[in-house]
């Protein structure tokens, strides 16, 4: 049995899955104890020993970053010559110091110890006790970052320090700096969140493996997830996309619309494969190295408020108005509109009618007309967002390949709507878009289904420089190997060495799966008209999958 729990802003959903069938579901208001509450509701009459794993998807990291509720963090940048970073729009305090490495990993300018101490002192005076040290090309030689770390630790032993090459070994200095800053800024809060979960389960003698869902649709053991904290950005949308995949046919293509309390998340499935963002997660106009599904969010959800502007026109507030009135809130929301029109049976219809009646009186229009107008405004905005995001998705290589294989289809003609209001909203959207609507009662807890069925996934790069006898990786692995063949390395030998390195990474993180080689590029280094060495760049990974498709979707509920 597998248990999936999705912690949303308004509701926490849970499902219990056994042999590709849903055994039990629950939906409870999100609170500090909602994970345990969901567990107890799902397992109240089941023996714990039959439970093989628990997977949790969460919006914690997304909310921390978007609302900037993270720890004060400073970055010490060693960018070397080239682009000026003085006016770069990082969301963190930063200072720039001398010291640089070229693309081959050779030190071309040493660091200045006095300058390092002065710059770090400025960051401390600005309130930063978390310091990231990032050197350009540090993945090809971390020597400068390690040297600066020694200087800083000796002078300021109380600081929390993280080096750029320890967070990611991928190239792109700005993305590595952003990722390092996010790791430091969110680590304490995320670590305490994970610790609370572990302690709660331990107190109840729950010993089965617990995992957290990442943005790429893969899971990581909770004991090691602090290394991947930033990778859990967009964990919730990833869960919804996997949940949709599990409810669709095995070769289906569909637009996924996940309507939560605060936001609506849009994603895409092409021939049963979720579309990935080839450029990584974008935060405040800065891309990161975080691998993610191609997700687009808009500020419309079931808790979106309804109001009247200065011109006596009905408007959506694009802010969460708290709980819908039908569930005990005080202000009208889109959920209340669905309730008064009998499009959902959630909550108290009389309470929903009462708050909408206040607007009805002011606008001198029937309550049902107010509700219909508000829902039309919301669905029009969602459709407009879908049209906008398709222009972005069409730039993704996987989407272009799908179009080549499906020349008669510009875009998928199927919609699957998820979340609490998925039934009525899916019907309204599909009617306006004139496409097929797929809906099952399980769509309301699809995020939890996606979490329960997810498996570990990783994608990394291994770089072999035969001239220098170095092997490095995108997760910070770096080693000198004197026995590398200096000039040319046979591709099979290079791939074998890359697999050995990648398997070390998997073993360290307790992941047991067979990795695949996705891509292998070779660059010859020539000096004085002779080949003096090679650079092999090998991409390896474990492909994103789910454990199976839900078999009782037609009859459950």
CSV table of C-alpha atoms in Angstrom, one decimal, residues 108-314:
chain,number,residue,atom,x,y,z
A,108,UNK,CA,43.8,33.1,-13.6
A,109,UNK,CA,43.5,35.5,-10.7
A,110,UNK,CA,44.0,34.7,-7.0
A,111,UNK,CA,41.8,36.0,-4.2
A,112,UNK,CA,42.6,38.9,-2.0
A,113,UNK,CA,42.2,37.8,1.7
A,114,UNK,CA,41.8,41.4,3.0
A,115,UNK,CA,39.1,42.1,0.3
A,116,UNK,CA,37.3,38.9,1.2
A,117,UNK,CA,37.2,39.8,4.9
A,118,UNK,CA,36.0,43.3,4.2
A,119,UNK,CA,33.2,42.1,1.9
A,120,UNK,CA,32.0,39.5,4.3
A,121,UNK,CA,32.1,42.0,7.1
A,122,UNK,CA,29.7,44.3,5.0
A,123,UNK,CA,27.3,41.4,4.5
A,124,UNK,CA,27.3,40.6,8.2
A,125,UNK,CA,26.7,44.3,9.0
A,126,UNK,CA,23.7,44.0,6.7
A,127,UNK,CA,22.3,41.2,8.9
A,128,UNK,CA,23.4,38.2,6.9
A,129,UNK,CA,24.6,35.2,8.9
A,130,UNK,CA,24.1,32.8,6.0
A,131,UNK,CA,26.8,33.3,3.4
A,132,UNK,CA,27.0,31.7,0.0
A,133,UNK,CA,30.4,31.7,-1.8
A,134,UNK,CA,30.1,31.3,-5.6
A,135,UNK,CA,33.0,31.3,-8.1
A,136,UNK,CA,32.4,31.1,-11.8
A,137,UNK,CA,33.4,27.7,-13.2
A,138,UNK,CA,33.7,26.3,-9.7
A,139,UNK,CA,32.2,23.1,-11.0
A,140,UNK,CA,35.4,22.6,-13.0
A,141,UNK,CA,37.7,23.6,-10.2
A,142,UNK,CA,36.3,24.4,-6.7
A,143,UNK,CA,39.7,25.6,-5.4
A,144,UNK,CA,38.8,29.3,-5.1
A,145,UNK,CA,35.6,28.6,-3.2
A,146,UNK,CA,37.4,26.2,-0.8
A,147,UNK,CA,40.2,28.8,-0.3
A,148,UNK,CA,37.6,31.6,0.4
A,149,UNK,CA,35.7,29.3,2.8
A,150,UNK,CA,38.9,28.8,4.9
A,151,UNK,CA,39.5,32.5,5.1
A,152,UNK,CA,35.9,33.2,6.1
A,153,UNK,CA,35.6,30.4,8.7
A,154,UNK,CA,38.9,31.5,10.3
A,155,UNK,CA,37.7,35.1,10.6
A,156,UNK,CA,34.0,34.5,11.2
A,157,UNK,CA,33.5,31.0,12.7
A,158,UNK,CA,29.9,31.7,13.6
A,159,UNK,CA,28.6,32.0,10.0
A,160,UNK,CA,26.6,29.4,8.1
A,161,UNK,CA,28.5,28.9,4.8
A,162,UNK,CA,27.6,27.1,1.6
A,163,UNK,CA,29.7,26.8,-1.5
A,164,UNK,CA,28.2,27.1,-5.0
A,165,UNK,CA,29.7,23.8,-6.3
A,166,UNK,CA,28.2,22.0,-3.4
A,167,UNK,CA,24.7,23.0,-4.5
A,168,UNK,CA,25.0,22.3,-8.2
A,169,UNK,CA,27.9,21.6,-10.6
A,170,UNK,CA,26.0,22.8,-13.6
A,171,UNK,CA,27.4,25.7,-15.6
A,172,UNK,CA,25.7,29.1,-15.5
A,173,UNK,CA,27.1,31.3,-12.8
A,174,UNK,CA,23.9,33.3,-12.1
A,175,UNK,CA,21.7,30.2,-11.7
A,176,UNK,CA,24.3,28.6,-9.4
A,177,UNK,CA,24.4,31.8,-7.3
A,178,UNK,CA,20.6,31.9,-7.2
A,179,UNK,CA,20.3,28.3,-6.2
A,180,UNK,CA,23.0,28.7,-3.4
A,181,UNK,CA,21.2,31.7,-2.0
A,182,UNK,CA,17.8,29.9,-2.0
A,183,UNK,CA,19.3,26.9,-0.4
A,184,UNK,CA,20.7,29.0,2.5
A,185,UNK,CA,17.7,31.2,2.9
A,186,UNK,CA,15.2,28.4,3.2
A,187,UNK,CA,17.2,25.6,4.8
A,188,UNK,CA,16.4,26.2,8.5
A,189,UNK,CA,12.6,26.5,7.9
A,190,UNK,CA,12.5,23.5,5.6
A,191,UNK,CA,14.7,21.4,7.9
A,192,UNK,CA,12.4,22.1,10.9
A,193,UNK,CA,9.4,21.2,8.8
A,194,UNK,CA,11.0,17.9,7.9
A,195,UNK,CA,12.1,17.3,11.5
A,196,UNK,CA,8.5,17.8,12.7
A,197,UNK,CA,7.2,15.2,10.3
A,198,UNK,CA,9.9,12.7,11.2
A,199,UNK,CA,9.3,13.2,15.0
A,200,UNK,CA,5.5,13.0,14.6
A,201,UNK,CA,5.7,9.7,12.7
A,202,UNK,CA,8.3,8.3,15.1
A,203,UNK,CA,6.2,9.1,18.2
A,204,UNK,CA,3.4,7.0,16.6
A,205,UNK,CA,5.8,4.2,15.7
A,206,UNK,CA,5.3,4.7,12.0
A,207,UNK,CA,8.4,3.2,10.5
A,208,UNK,CA,7.7,2.9,6.8
A,209,UNK,CA,9.8,5.1,4.3
A,210,UNK,CA,8.7,8.7,4.0
A,211,UNK,CA,9.5,10.7,0.8
A,212,UNK,CA,9.0,14.3,-0.4
A,213,UNK,CA,7.9,15.1,-4.0
A,214,UNK,CA,10.2,17.4,-6.0
A,215,UNK,CA,9.4,19.8,-8.8
A,216,UNK,CA,10.5,17.3,-11.5
A,217,UNK,CA,7.9,14.7,-10.3
A,218,UNK,CA,10.4,12.5,-8.6
A,219,UNK,CA,10.6,11.7,-4.9
A,220,UNK,CA,13.5,11.9,-2.4
A,221,UNK,CA,13.8,10.2,1.0
A,222,UNK,CA,12.8,12.6,3.8
A,223,UNK,CA,16.1,11.8,5.6
A,224,UNK,CA,18.1,13.3,2.7
A,225,UNK,CA,15.7,15.9,1.4
A,226,UNK,CA,17.4,18.8,3.1
A,227,UNK,CA,20.0,18.5,0.3
A,228,UNK,CA,17.2,19.0,-2.2
A,229,UNK,CA,15.1,21.6,-0.4
A,230,UNK,CA,15.1,24.0,-3.3
A,231,UNK,CA,14.1,21.2,-5.7
A,232,UNK,CA,10.7,21.0,-3.9
A,233,UNK,CA,9.6,24.3,-5.4
A,234,UNK,CA,6.4,23.6,-7.3
A,235,UNK,CA,6.0,20.2,-5.5
A,236,UNK,CA,2.2,20.7,-5.5
A,237,UNK,CA,1.8,21.4,-9.3
A,238,UNK,CA,4.1,18.4,-10.0
A,239,UNK,CA,1.8,16.2,-7.9
A,240,UNK,CA,-1.2,17.4,-9.8
A,241,UNK,CA,0.4,16.6,-13.2
A,242,UNK,CA,1.3,13.1,-12.1
A,243,UNK,CA,-2.2,12.6,-10.7
A,244,UNK,CA,-3.7,13.6,-14.0
A,245,UNK,CA,-1.4,11.2,-15.8
A,246,UNK,CA,-2.6,8.4,-13.4
A,247,UNK,CA,-6.2,9.1,-14.2
A,248,UNK,CA,-5.9,9.5,-18.0
A,249,UNK,CA,-5.4,6.7,-20.6
A,250,UNK,CA,-1.9,5.4,-21.0
A,251,UNK,CA,-1.2,7.3,-24.2
A,252,UNK,CA,-3.3,10.4,-23.6
A,253,UNK,CA,-2.4,14.1,-24.2
A,254,UNK,CA,-4.2,16.7,-22.2
A,255,UNK,CA,-4.2,20.2,-20.7
A,256,UNK,CA,-4.1,19.9,-16.9
A,257,UNK,CA,-5.9,22.7,-14.9
A,258,UNK,CA,-5.4,22.3,-11.1
A,259,UNK,CA,-7.7,24.8,-9.3
A,260,UNK,CA,-6.6,25.2,-5.7
A,261,UNK,CA,-7.7,27.7,-3.0
A,262,UNK,CA,-5.3,30.5,-4.0
A,263,UNK,CA,-4.0,29.7,-7.5
A,264,UNK,CA,-4.7,27.7,-10.6
A,265,UNK,CA,-1.7,25.7,-12.0
A,266,UNK,CA,-1.5,24.8,-15.6
A,267,UNK,CA,0.6,21.9,-16.9
A,268,UNK,CA,0.6,19.7,-20.0
A,269,UNK,CA,0.8,15.9,-20.7
A,270,UNK,CA,1.9,14.7,-24.1
A,271,UNK,CA,1.4,11.1,-24.9
A,272,UNK,CA,1.3,10.3,-21.2
A,273,UNK,CA,4.6,12.2,-20.6
A,274,UNK,CA,4.5,15.4,-18.5
A,275,UNK,CA,6.1,18.4,-20.3
A,276,UNK,CA,9.3,19.6,-18.6
A,277,UNK,CA,10.7,23.1,-18.5
A,278,UNK,CA,14.0,22.8,-20.3
A,279,UNK,CA,15.3,26.0,-18.7
A,280,UNK,CA,14.5,25.2,-15.1
A,281,UNK,CA,12.4,27.0,-12.5
A,282,UNK,CA,12.2,30.7,-12.9
A,283,UNK,CA,11.9,32.9,-9.7
A,284,UNK,CA,11.6,36.7,-9.9
A,285,UNK,CA,12.9,36.8,-13.5
A,286,UNK,CA,16.0,34.7,-12.6
A,287,UNK,CA,16.2,31.1,-13.8
A,288,UNK,CA,17.5,28.4,-11.4
A,289,UNK,CA,19.0,25.0,-12.0
A,290,UNK,CA,16.0,23.3,-10.4
A,291,UNK,CA,14.5,20.8,-12.9
A,292,UNK,CA,10.8,21.1,-13.0
A,293,UNK,CA,7.6,20.3,-14.9
A,294,UNK,CA,6.5,23.2,-17.2
A,295,UNK,CA,4.0,24.8,-14.9
A,296,UNK,CA,2.3,28.2,-15.1
A,297,UNK,CA,0.3,29.6,-12.2
A,298,UNK,CA,-2.3,32.4,-12.1
A,299,UNK,CA,-3.8,33.9,-8.9
A,300,UNK,CA,-7.3,32.5,-9.3
A,301,UNK,CA,-8.7,29.8,-7.0
A,302,UNK,CA,-11.8,28.7,-5.1
A,303,UNK,CA,-11.0,31.2,-2.4
A,304,UNK,CA,-10.6,34.1,-4.8
A,305,UNK,CA,-12.7,37.0,-3.5
A,306,UNK,CA,-15.5,38.9,-5.3
A,307,UNK,CA,-16.1,42.6,-4.8
A,308,UNK,CA,-17.4,45.8,-6.4
A,309,UNK,CA,-15.1,48.5,-7.8
A,310,UNK,CA,-15.5,52.3,-7.8
A,311,UNK,CA,-17.5,52.1,-10.9
A,312,UNK,CA,-20.1,49.7,-9.5
A,313,UNK,CA,-18.7,46.8,-11.5
A,314,UNK,CA,-18.2,43.3,-10.3
